[in-house]
Amino acid sequence: MTPMTSGALTISDGRLALSALLILVNVGLSAALRLGLTRSLLVASLRMVVQLLLVGFVLEWLFRQDHAPLIVLVGAAMAMIAGISAVQRTRRRFAGIYLNSLLSVMASSALVTGLAVTGLIQPQPWYDPQYLIPLLGMVLGNTLNGISLGLDRFMEGLRSGRDQVETALALGATRWEACQEVVRDAIRVAMIPTINSMMVMGLVSLPGMMTGQILQGATPDAAVRYQIVILFMIASATALGVFGVVGLAYGRLTSADHQLRLDRLVG
Amino acid sequence: MGPSLLLRAEGLKRQLGDRLLWSQLNLVLAAGDRLGLVAPSGAGKTLLLRALALLDPLQAGTISLQGRPPATWGLPRWRSMVLYLAQRPTAHGGTVEANLRSPWEFQELRGRGGWRYERIKGWLQALGRDPSFLAYDAERLSGGELQLLALLRALQFDPSVLLLDEPTASLDGATTAALEALLIEWLAAGQRACVFTSHDSEQIQRFATRTLELRP
């Protein structure tokens, strides 16, 4: 478990405090234009600082651990939070939606991150938290977005396309024949952000992880290689997660009797 | 031997929340029947038609077609034979013809002869419409034209039982009369029956061979 290099310049406490003065730009603007954001700005700044400092402590502790079950447990907890947050951003719910989301997030991120640490990046041991946890975090953050977009779009699509779907069913379509357009549309929409971000990668956006590695002294070539692996991981995990969650929602909102069960949808 | 028995429903019930719409409902349909449903708005006429097409799960009771329960037919086949026409029909993008053709792609309907232009043309003529109707943009049809599209789309599969939910609500008097005549002719051409609702009590008197009153 050797760190990549000895690292970038350290930011002292004094300079860290100084950086907080930058928020005064926002506060000043808010006061001058009476945006009413002063309070939220200060609260958000404070939360950001406290949360990150805490995460810093947690990660320092975690990176010293060498106990596979513990690290996997932390990973599972992260996946659980991602699965729950994904549902919280959708407009409607159905019984079992949290379970569906959890299953999809966990299965897709475990599969893809597992393949990455055992086959592509191969840290020794495979559960080295310095690799596993950040990789998993990046995958989860993106899968979460895909899943909320896909789920939301699927439920709204069935709602707004209800008459079309039932017209097809009434003529003798199977539930898949009647719903496939809605399913496809939901998966397509959920994949768009990933595709977009890959399109402009390096041109418009320099990803945070790559910037971090370069500041830490990694060569741009090494950082770019990591970034490429990460993006492919994100793309495949998002695809798997979205496919899983939309598939499960489809199973829940239709029945084996080829009925549309929107009565199971609340909100 | 009398006309053959098509559809039999026994002990059906429908409850919305804690409101009982109808219960202990029995219904028998024989070939040639034109059953009019009589009930005030909100009494669950549409829900009964949807129940017969098994678009909603049955809350109680049993139902069979030609003596066989739905599971032995398979739900897609059941619905192609007990065909429900919604009060507000929908069409997808493209022409009227594209809308009439697309259901033939369904697994259930694929091997059943397919689109027949001459037949559709004959029906259009009976309804006082020109064959150019087929080239219309389906998304720009009026409510009445949409109802005609839905009827043609259903008739081409020769269902045993047509479930018509306010089939003439958006049609003018002349077209309504033409549609009734067409339906009578179509019903007589095979072992077929229909169940319909109408807000027009005169239509029920004129068109129904029997009526069924819905009550809790």
XYZ file of C-alpha atoms in Angstrom:
483
model
C 0.000 0.000 0.000
C 2.357 2.706 -1.143
C 0.978 6.133 -1.930
C 1.462 7.142 -5.528
C 4.020 9.875 -4.769
C 5.025 11.931 -1.786
C 2.401 14.530 -2.697
C 1.564 18.128 -3.394
C 2.211 21.230 -1.267
C 0.353 21.044 2.014
C -2.310 23.687 2.706
C -1.825 25.064 6.216
C -4.733 25.760 8.580
C -4.252 29.501 8.170
C -4.468 29.360 4.388
C -7.446 27.019 4.574
C -9.216 29.639 6.682
C -8.159 32.316 4.206
C -9.807 30.349 1.361
C -13.101 30.617 3.215
C -12.967 34.391 2.593
C -13.762 33.626 -1.064
C -17.339 32.896 -0.001
C -17.597 36.575 0.974
C -17.905 37.274 -2.772
C -21.158 35.330 -2.760
C -22.330 36.793 0.514
C -21.579 40.339 -0.703
C -23.436 39.723 -3.964
C -26.382 38.224 -2.150
C -26.560 41.192 0.242
C -26.180 43.809 -2.494
C -28.850 42.282 -4.716
C -31.021 41.124 -1.810
C -31.038 37.574 -3.092
C -31.871 36.283 0.367
C -29.210 33.609 0.035
C -26.837 34.768 2.765
C -28.044 32.310 5.334
C -28.117 29.313 2.956
C -24.658 30.239 1.681
C -23.198 30.276 5.160
C -24.935 27.074 6.201
C -23.889 25.307 3.002
C -20.273 26.471 3.422
C -20.180 25.276 6.984
C -21.707 21.909 6.121
C -19.286 21.404 3.265
C -16.276 22.117 5.494
C -17.462 19.967 8.385
C -18.540 17.047 6.175
C -15.281 16.999 4.244
C -13.097 17.274 7.345
C -15.042 14.387 8.869
C -14.702 12.318 5.707
C -10.980 13.112 5.794
C -10.735 11.605 9.259
C -12.828 8.594 8.288
C -10.727 7.945 5.208
C -7.469 8.289 7.142
C -8.747 5.669 9.542
C -10.157 3.479 6.788
C -6.967 3.524 4.716
C -5.073 2.104 7.697
C -7.394 -0.928 7.854
C -6.333 -4.234 6.417
C -9.385 -6.334 7.043
C -11.376 -7.370 3.975
C -14.834 -7.867 5.600
C -14.679 -4.435 7.234
C -13.775 -2.688 3.991
C -16.437 -4.561 2.041
C -18.928 -3.606 4.737
C -18.042 0.082 4.326
C -18.468 -0.343 0.567
C -21.866 -1.959 1.074
C -22.930 0.901 3.338
C -21.924 3.400 0.638
C -23.916 1.425 -1.948
C -26.908 1.391 0.363
C -26.860 5.150 0.764
C -26.597 5.496 -3.012
C -29.523 3.135 -3.554
C -31.733 5.026 -1.131
C -30.798 8.481 -2.442
C -31.532 7.363 -5.993
C -35.152 6.723 -5.041
C -35.483 9.929 -3.050
C -35.113 11.996 -6.178
C -37.976 10.337 -8.057
C -41.429 11.882 -8.083
C -43.413 8.680 -7.560
C -42.972 5.471 -5.599
C -44.220 1.924 -5.516
C -43.928 -0.748 -2.845
C -40.542 -2.370 -3.205
C -38.910 0.510 -5.052
C -36.174 0.870 -2.418
C -35.369 -2.813 -2.590
C -35.239 -2.658 -6.391
C -32.896 0.303 -6.298
C -30.654 -1.265 -3.642
C -30.401 -4.526 -5.564
C -29.567 -2.754 -8.816
C -26.980 -0.415 -7.289
C -25.298 -3.136 -5.280
C -25.167 -5.737 -8.013
C -23.935 -3.379 -10.725
C -21.332 -1.564 -8.617
C -20.055 -4.761 -6.991
C -19.667 -6.465 -10.341
C -17.920 -3.598 -12.097
C -15.732 -2.456 -9.186
C -14.911 -6.082 -8.445
C -13.742 -6.662 -11.990
C -11.707 -3.448 -11.883
C -9.795 -4.278 -8.698
C -9.235 -7.915 -9.557
C -8.527 -7.566 -13.248
C -7.798 -4.038 -14.426
C -6.008 -2.127 -11.674
C -5.013 -5.076 -9.473
C -3.983 -3.432 -6.196
C -2.437 -5.821 -3.660
C -4.520 -6.971 -1.840
C -7.628 -6.467 -4.029
C -9.493 -4.804 -1.142
C -6.814 -2.149 -0.564
C -9.160 0.626 0.632
C -7.059 3.362 -0.934
C -8.177 1.988 -4.331
C -11.417 0.197 -3.640
C -13.232 2.968 -1.777
C -12.593 5.908 -4.148
C -13.264 3.723 -7.212
C -16.514 2.508 -5.713
C -17.446 6.058 -4.747
C -17.044 7.319 -8.293
C -19.042 4.407 -9.708
C -21.828 4.820 -7.148
C -22.147 8.570 -7.614
C -22.805 8.110 -11.308
C -24.932 4.978 -11.100
C -27.148 6.797 -8.626
C -27.869 9.542 -11.132
C -28.588 7.045 -13.873
C -30.937 5.081 -11.674
C -32.951 8.068 -10.528
C -33.252 9.366 -14.076
C -34.220 5.962 -15.450
C -36.715 5.174 -12.705
C -38.341 8.574 -12.832
C -38.608 8.526 -16.598
C -40.029 5.004 -16.597
C -42.739 5.780 -14.050
C -43.674 9.060 -15.728
C -43.608 7.343 -19.121
C -46.091 4.716 -17.987
C -48.300 7.394 -16.439
C -48.397 9.644 -19.456
C -48.415 6.769 -21.948
C -50.985 4.778 -20.049
C -53.673 5.003 -22.738
C -51.244 3.958 -25.464
C -49.995 1.007 -23.428
C -53.513 -0.140 -22.596
C -54.680 0.270 -26.177
C -51.936 -2.148 -27.207
C -52.815 -4.544 -24.384
C -56.494 -4.425 -25.293
C -55.648 -5.460 -28.851
C -53.720 -8.512 -27.650
C -50.183 -7.226 -27.091
C -48.050 -8.883 -24.429
C -46.945 -6.616 -21.609
C -43.503 -6.390 -23.142
C -44.901 -5.456 -26.577
C -47.037 -2.791 -24.945
C -44.320 -1.315 -22.697
C -41.111 -1.723 -24.635
C -41.116 1.836 -25.974
C -41.374 3.221 -22.443
C -38.662 0.869 -21.168
C -36.315 1.781 -24.010
C -36.932 5.479 -23.564
C -36.169 5.313 -19.830
C -32.898 3.452 -20.356
C -31.900 5.792 -23.175
C -32.518 8.908 -21.084
C -30.584 7.471 -18.149
C -27.558 6.788 -20.344
C -27.357 10.256 -21.888
C -25.376 12.018 -19.096
C -22.690 9.313 -19.180
C -22.364 9.527 -22.945
C -22.306 13.324 -22.848
C -19.608 13.402 -20.218
C -17.434 10.994 -22.200
C -17.924 13.113 -25.333
C -16.494 16.288 -23.845
C -14.088 14.632 -21.423
C -10.791 16.479 -21.392
C -12.124 19.190 -23.714
C -14.575 20.913 -21.429
C -14.106 19.126 -18.161
C -11.007 17.928 -16.373
C -12.369 15.413 -13.934
C -11.735 16.012 -10.249
C -9.968 12.744 -9.711
C -7.508 13.399 -12.509
C -6.831 16.933 -11.273
C -6.236 15.541 -7.819
C -3.781 12.954 -9.032
C -1.847 15.489 -11.080
C -1.634 17.845 -8.092
C -0.377 14.896 -6.097
C 2.495 14.621 -8.555
C 1.296 11.807 -10.779
C 2.275 12.227 -14.429
C -0.629 13.339 -16.625
C -0.241 10.096 -18.569
C -0.743 7.971 -15.452
C -3.697 10.101 -14.321
C -5.307 9.867 -17.743
C -5.019 6.105 -17.720
C -6.856 5.949 -14.422
C -9.487 8.286 -15.758
C -10.098 6.144 -18.807
C -10.581 3.031 -16.695
C -12.900 4.935 -14.334
C -15.065 6.250 -17.158
C -15.505 2.817 -18.661
C -16.377 1.511 -15.214
C -18.916 4.274 -14.739
C -20.476 3.682 -18.142
C -20.905 -0.059 -17.661
C -22.054 0.168 -14.040
C -24.624 2.830 -14.952
C -25.891 0.728 -17.835
C -26.202 -2.374 -15.665
C -27.778 -0.486 -12.765
C -30.312 1.282 -14.981
C -31.148 -1.882 -16.858
C -31.668 -3.673 -13.561
C -33.802 -1.041 -11.904
C -36.009 -0.349 -14.922
C -36.413 -4.088 -15.469
C -37.477 -4.624 -11.872
C -39.854 -1.641 -11.992
C -41.350 -3.024 -15.212
C -41.934 -6.333 -13.450
C -43.591 -4.550 -10.568
C -45.824 -2.169 -12.550
C -47.086 -4.820 -14.942
C -48.378 -8.283 -14.092
C -47.903 -11.788 -15.435
C -51.499 -11.431 -16.659
C -50.257 -8.694 -19.007
C -51.948 -5.938 -17.047
C -50.659 -2.454 -16.363
C -50.624 -2.064 -12.586
C -50.429 1.700 -12.119
C -52.587 1.236 -9.020
C -49.307 0.195 -7.407
C -47.867 3.636 -8.079
C -48.254 6.342 -5.449
C -47.371 10.018 -5.482
C -79.974 -25.524 -30.905
C -80.013 -21.824 -30.003
C -77.268 -19.323 -30.594
C -73.979 -20.439 -29.075
C -72.844 -19.191 -25.718
C -69.808 -16.914 -25.940
C -69.035 -15.204 -22.665
C -70.094 -16.087 -19.157
C -69.256 -14.085 -16.037
C -70.345 -15.048 -12.543
C -70.180 -13.233 -9.225
C -68.076 -10.314 -10.412
C -67.451 -7.501 -7.974
C -65.789 -4.132 -8.138
C -64.844 -1.946 -5.239
C -63.011 1.377 -5.447
C -61.503 2.142 -2.063
C -64.407 1.447 0.300
C -67.026 2.271 -2.314
C -68.767 -0.786 -3.713
C -69.646 -0.197 -7.387
C -71.214 -3.508 -8.272
C -71.222 -7.015 -6.861
C -72.758 -10.425 -7.493
C -72.789 -9.501 -11.136
C -73.701 -12.288 -13.550
C -73.609 -11.922 -17.274
C -74.136 -14.289 -20.182
C -73.533 -13.334 -23.777
C -74.716 -15.422 -26.719
C -73.937 -14.878 -30.375
C -75.917 -11.957 -31.750
C -76.388 -10.257 -28.377
C -76.046 -6.495 -28.143
C -75.982 -5.837 -24.434
C -76.431 -2.251 -23.273
C -75.080 -1.314 -19.849
C -77.379 0.999 -17.952
C -76.132 2.986 -14.990
C -75.484 6.592 -14.026
C -72.046 8.148 -14.534
C -69.475 6.888 -12.111
C -71.301 3.619 -11.511
C -68.474 1.593 -12.993
C -69.594 0.832 -16.564
C -66.089 1.361 -17.910
C -64.648 -0.718 -15.099
C -66.973 -3.593 -15.990
C -65.865 -3.505 -19.630
C -62.225 -3.383 -18.493
C -62.850 -6.305 -16.153
C -64.319 -8.396 -18.990
C -61.185 -7.678 -21.048
C -59.148 -8.561 -17.937
C -57.298 -5.265 -18.137
C -57.753 -5.024 -14.362
C -57.465 -7.961 -11.979
C -60.832 -9.503 -11.057
C -61.753 -8.739 -7.456
C -64.200 -11.617 -7.237
C -65.938 -14.111 -9.479
C -65.052 -16.091 -12.562
C -65.241 -15.499 -16.240
C -65.041 -17.773 -19.260
C -65.159 -17.616 -23.029
C -66.690 -20.547 -24.913
C -66.557 -22.425 -21.617
C -62.816 -21.949 -21.104
C -61.257 -19.729 -18.395
C -58.813 -16.945 -19.381
C -55.681 -18.810 -18.270
C -56.255 -21.560 -20.820
C -56.599 -19.003 -23.623
C -53.637 -16.886 -22.549
C -54.301 -13.241 -21.776
C -53.198 -11.727 -25.107
C -55.460 -14.142 -27.000
C -58.323 -13.492 -24.576
C -58.059 -9.766 -25.224
C -57.901 -10.198 -28.976
C -61.185 -12.134 -28.717
C -62.855 -10.023 -26.021
C -61.745 -6.721 -27.415
C -62.145 -3.507 -25.439
C -62.479 -0.110 -27.134
C -61.730 2.745 -24.783
C -63.942 5.785 -24.518
C -61.052 8.035 -25.550
C -59.159 6.027 -28.156
C -55.467 6.613 -28.787
C -53.379 6.360 -31.908
C -49.652 6.488 -32.391
C -47.737 8.678 -34.857
C -48.082 8.037 -38.577
C -51.063 7.565 -40.840
C -54.375 5.897 -40.067
C -53.207 2.968 -42.169
C -50.003 2.623 -40.111
C -52.158 2.492 -36.987
C -54.349 -0.221 -38.471
C -51.325 -2.231 -39.556
C -49.133 -2.038 -36.462
C -51.124 -4.393 -34.163
C -50.630 -7.148 -36.721
C -47.004 -7.169 -35.575
C -47.996 -8.444 -32.134
C -46.917 -11.997 -31.514
C -50.522 -12.977 -30.868
C -51.909 -11.542 -34.101
C -49.018 -12.185 -36.458
C -50.094 -15.392 -38.150
C -53.734 -14.367 -38.579
C -53.925 -13.227 -42.143
C -52.802 -9.653 -41.691
C -53.956 -6.385 -43.123
C -56.691 -6.574 -45.782
C -57.253 -3.374 -47.668
C -60.478 -4.377 -49.426
C -62.174 -5.211 -46.169
C -61.198 -1.909 -44.554
C -62.298 -0.032 -47.648
C -65.710 -1.673 -47.472
C -66.125 -0.665 -43.828
C -65.003 2.879 -44.561
C -67.583 3.081 -47.324
C -70.272 1.845 -44.954
C -69.274 4.628 -42.553
C -69.470 7.246 -45.292
C -65.707 7.794 -45.435
C -63.427 7.910 -48.441
C -60.434 5.515 -48.613
C -58.222 8.618 -48.427
C -59.009 8.527 -44.700
C -56.292 5.885 -44.461
C -53.637 8.431 -45.411
C -54.639 10.948 -42.738
C -52.180 11.821 -39.988
C -53.536 9.854 -37.033
C -52.358 12.440 -34.522
C -54.488 15.114 -36.135
C -57.759 13.226 -36.230
C -60.846 14.643 -34.554
C -62.346 12.765 -31.608
C -64.965 11.168 -33.866
C -62.441 10.125 -36.506
C -60.319 8.590 -33.775
C -63.316 6.522 -32.687
C -63.725 5.266 -36.261
C -60.040 4.374 -36.406
C -60.355 2.437 -33.142
C -63.409 0.568 -34.419
C -61.728 -0.438 -37.692
C -58.594 -1.431 -35.788
C -60.691 -3.754 -33.634
C -63.011 -5.189 -36.316
C -60.132 -6.420 -38.463
C -59.247 -9.033 -35.817
C -62.766 -10.505 -35.778
C -63.158 -10.636 -31.999
C -65.918 -12.799 -30.524
C -67.000 -10.061 -28.144
C -66.627 -6.335 -28.734
C -66.649 -4.156 -25.634
C -67.630 -0.665 -26.730
C -67.264 2.201 -24.295
C -69.340 5.138 -25.594
C -68.443 4.222 -29.186
C -70.385 7.053 -30.793
C -69.902 9.801 -28.207
C -68.041 12.078 -30.639
C -69.898 11.165 -33.827
C -72.592 13.057 -35.722
C -76.050 11.533 -36.100
C -75.566 10.212 -39.629
C -72.264 8.503 -38.812
C -73.747 7.083 -35.613
C -76.552 5.480 -37.610
C -74.054 4.135 -40.168
C -71.877 2.709 -37.396
C -74.830 0.963 -35.766
C -75.808 -0.569 -39.103
C -72.244 -1.701 -39.743
C -72.020 -3.302 -36.314
C -75.289 -5.173 -36.795
C -74.065 -6.488 -40.123
C -70.676 -7.442 -38.669
C -72.242 -9.219 -35.692
C -74.484 -11.224 -37.970
C -71.522 -12.427 -40.049
C -70.166 -14.740 -37.339
C -70.519 -16.030 -33.791
C -70.190 -12.556 -32.293
C -71.665 -10.311 -29.633
C -71.096 -6.874 -28.196
C -71.469 -5.031 -24.902
C -71.759 -1.265 -25.047
C -72.325 1.823 -22.976
C -73.973 5.005 -24.101
C -75.015 8.234 -22.460
C -77.847 8.359 -25.012
C -80.846 6.376 -23.707
C -82.420 6.429 -27.162
C -79.394 4.651 -28.564
C -79.704 1.980 -25.898
C -83.401 1.468 -26.754
C -82.652 1.431 -30.457
C -79.491 -0.668 -30.565
C -79.530 -2.992 -27.552
C -81.138 -6.430 -27.728
C -80.857 -6.628 -23.934
C -79.797 -4.336 -21.116
C -78.000 -4.834 -17.837
C -78.364 -2.488 -14.904
C -75.344 -2.007 -12.658
C -75.917 -1.646 -8.938
C -73.958 -2.213 -5.743
